[in-house]
PDB file of C-alpha atoms in Angstrom:
ATOM      1  CA  SER A   1     -30.760  -9.598  33.658  1.00 91.00           C
ATOM      2  CA  PRO A   2     -27.950 -12.687  32.043  1.00 93.00           C
ATOM      3  CA  ARG A   3     -27.924 -10.943  28.565  1.00 95.00           C
ATOM      4  CA  THR A   4     -27.534  -7.800  29.964  1.00 95.00           C
ATOM      5  CA  LYS A   5     -24.091  -8.409  32.402  1.00 96.00           C
ATOM      6  CA  THR A   6     -23.223 -10.449  29.364  1.00 96.00           C
ATOM      7  CA  ALA A   7     -23.145  -6.992  27.514  1.00 94.00           C
ATOM      8  CA  ILE A   8     -21.703  -5.162  30.193  1.00 92.00           C
ATOM      9  CA  VAL A   9     -18.354  -7.914  30.670  1.00 93.00           C
ATOM     10  CA  ALA A  10     -18.014  -7.333  27.386  1.00 92.00           C
ATOM     11  CA  GLY A  11     -18.440  -3.666  26.706  1.00 90.00           C
ATOM     12  CA  ALA A  12     -15.761  -3.948  29.388  1.00 90.00           C
ATOM     13  CA  ALA A  13     -13.285  -6.755  27.681  1.00 92.00           C
ATOM     14  CA  ILE A  14     -13.048  -4.246  24.991  1.00 90.00           C
ATOM     15  CA  ASP A  15     -12.081  -1.161  27.265  1.00 90.00           C
ATOM     16  CA  ALA A  16      -9.701  -2.916  28.689  1.00 91.00           C
ATOM     17  CA  GLY A  17      -8.382  -4.135  25.797  1.00 93.00           C
ATOM     18  CA  LEU A  18      -8.102  -0.653  24.133  1.00 92.00           C
ATOM     19  CA  ARG A  19      -6.834   0.526  26.856  1.00 93.00           C
ATOM     20  CA  ALA A  20      -3.921  -2.109  26.933  1.00 94.00           C
ATOM     21  CA  TRP A  21      -3.151  -1.687  23.652  1.00 94.00           C
ATOM     22  CA  ALA A  22      -2.825   1.995  23.101  1.00 94.00           C
ATOM     23  CA  LEU A  23      -1.135   2.578  27.080  1.00 95.00           C
ATOM     24  CA  ALA A  24       1.410   0.128  25.378  1.00 96.00           C
ATOM     25  CA  ASP A  25       1.636   2.026  22.013  1.00 94.00           C
ATOM     26  CA  LEU A  26       2.102   5.575  23.782  1.00 95.00           C
ATOM     27  CA  ALA A  27       5.100   3.495  25.986  1.00 95.00           C
ATOM     28  CA  VAL A  28       7.077   2.515  22.978  1.00 93.00           C
ATOM     29  CA  ARG A  29       5.906   5.533  21.315  1.00 93.00           C
ATOM     30  CA  ASP A  30       8.457   8.151  19.998  1.00 91.00           C
ATOM     31  CA  SER A  31       7.303  12.267  22.487  1.00 91.00           C
ATOM     32  CA  LYS A  32       7.045  13.633  18.476  1.00 91.00           C
ATOM     33  CA  ALA A  33       5.089  10.990  16.603  1.00 93.00           C
ATOM     34  CA  VAL A  34       2.275  11.986  19.203  1.00 94.00           C
ATOM     35  CA  ARG A  35      -0.424  14.234  18.788  1.00 93.00           C
ATOM     36  CA  GLY A  36       0.133  16.048  22.656  1.00 92.00           C
ATOM     37  CA  PRO A  37       1.613  15.703  25.128  1.00 95.00           C
ATOM     38  CA  LYS A  38       2.045  11.514  26.068  1.00 95.00           C
ATOM     39  CA  ALA A  39       1.857  12.714  30.211  1.00 94.00           C
ATOM     40  CA  LEU A  40      -1.339  13.516  29.305  1.00 94.00           C
ATOM     41  CA  TRP A  41      -2.449  10.539  27.125  1.00 94.00           C
ATOM     42  CA  ALA A  42      -0.860   8.347  29.489  1.00 94.00           C
ATOM     43  CA  VAL A  43      -2.922   9.616  32.094  1.00 93.00           C
ATOM     44  CA  GLY A  44      -6.147  10.506  30.347  1.00 91.00           C
ATOM     45  CA  LEU A  45      -5.871   6.592  29.068  1.00 91.00           C
ATOM     46  CA  SER A  46      -5.259   5.483  33.140  1.00 90.00           C
ATOM     47  CA  VAL A  47      -7.900   7.154  35.441  1.00 87.00           C
ATOM     48  CA  VAL A  48     -10.570   8.189  32.863  1.00 83.00           C
ATOM     49  CA  ASN A  49     -13.284   5.384  32.569  1.00 80.00           C
ATOM     50  CA  SER A  50     -14.710   6.298  28.588  1.00 79.00           C
ATOM     51  CA  ALA A  51     -16.201   3.127  27.978  1.00 80.00           C
ATOM     52  CA  GLY A  52     -13.536   2.259  24.905  1.00 82.00           C
ATOM     53  CA  VAL A  53     -13.812   6.254  22.957  1.00 88.00           C
ATOM     54  CA  LEU A  54     -10.730   7.805  25.271  1.00 90.00           C
ATOM     55  CA  PRO A  55      -8.477   4.769  23.756  1.00 92.00           C
ATOM     56  CA  ALA A  56     -10.191   4.287  20.863  1.00 91.00           C
ATOM     57  CA  ALA A  57      -9.646   8.418  19.870  1.00 92.00           C
ATOM     58  CA  TYR A  58      -5.642   8.317  20.702  1.00 92.00           C
ATOM     59  CA  LEU A  59      -5.498   5.403  18.404  1.00 91.00           C
ATOM     60  CA  LEU A  60      -7.395   6.731  15.834  1.00 91.00           C
ATOM     61  CA  VAL A  61      -6.538  10.349  16.722  1.00 89.00           C
ATOM     62  CA  GLY A  62      -3.630  11.092  18.928  1.00 93.00           C
ATOM     63  CA  ARG A  63      -0.626   9.476  17.218  1.00 91.00           C
ATOM     64  CA  GLN A  64       1.362  10.934  14.122  1.00 86.00           C
ATOM     65  CA  PRO A  65       1.481   8.266  11.483  1.00 79.00           C
ATOM     66  CA  THR A  66       4.786   6.874  11.274  1.00 73.00           C
ATOM     67  CA  VAL A  67       7.054   6.602   7.981  1.00 66.00           C
ATOM     68  CA  SER A  68       8.599   2.470   7.118  1.00 65.00           C
ATOM     69  CA  GLY A  69      10.974   2.200   5.136  1.00 54.00           C
TER      70      GLY A  69
END
């Protein structure tokens, strides 16, 4: 149905956006500011289809807080 197709496209767009944001952040973040191996996060974010769960996990838990000042 059109409603289902719209939901699938919207979910895919959200997943792609979160994945792009997480990979861009991971690329510029120092490895000391990442919880866990950077390479493992990169592979997981690039390969695993997680419906947005893995990018959200990286953005919420995988990053160390930054100190600004």
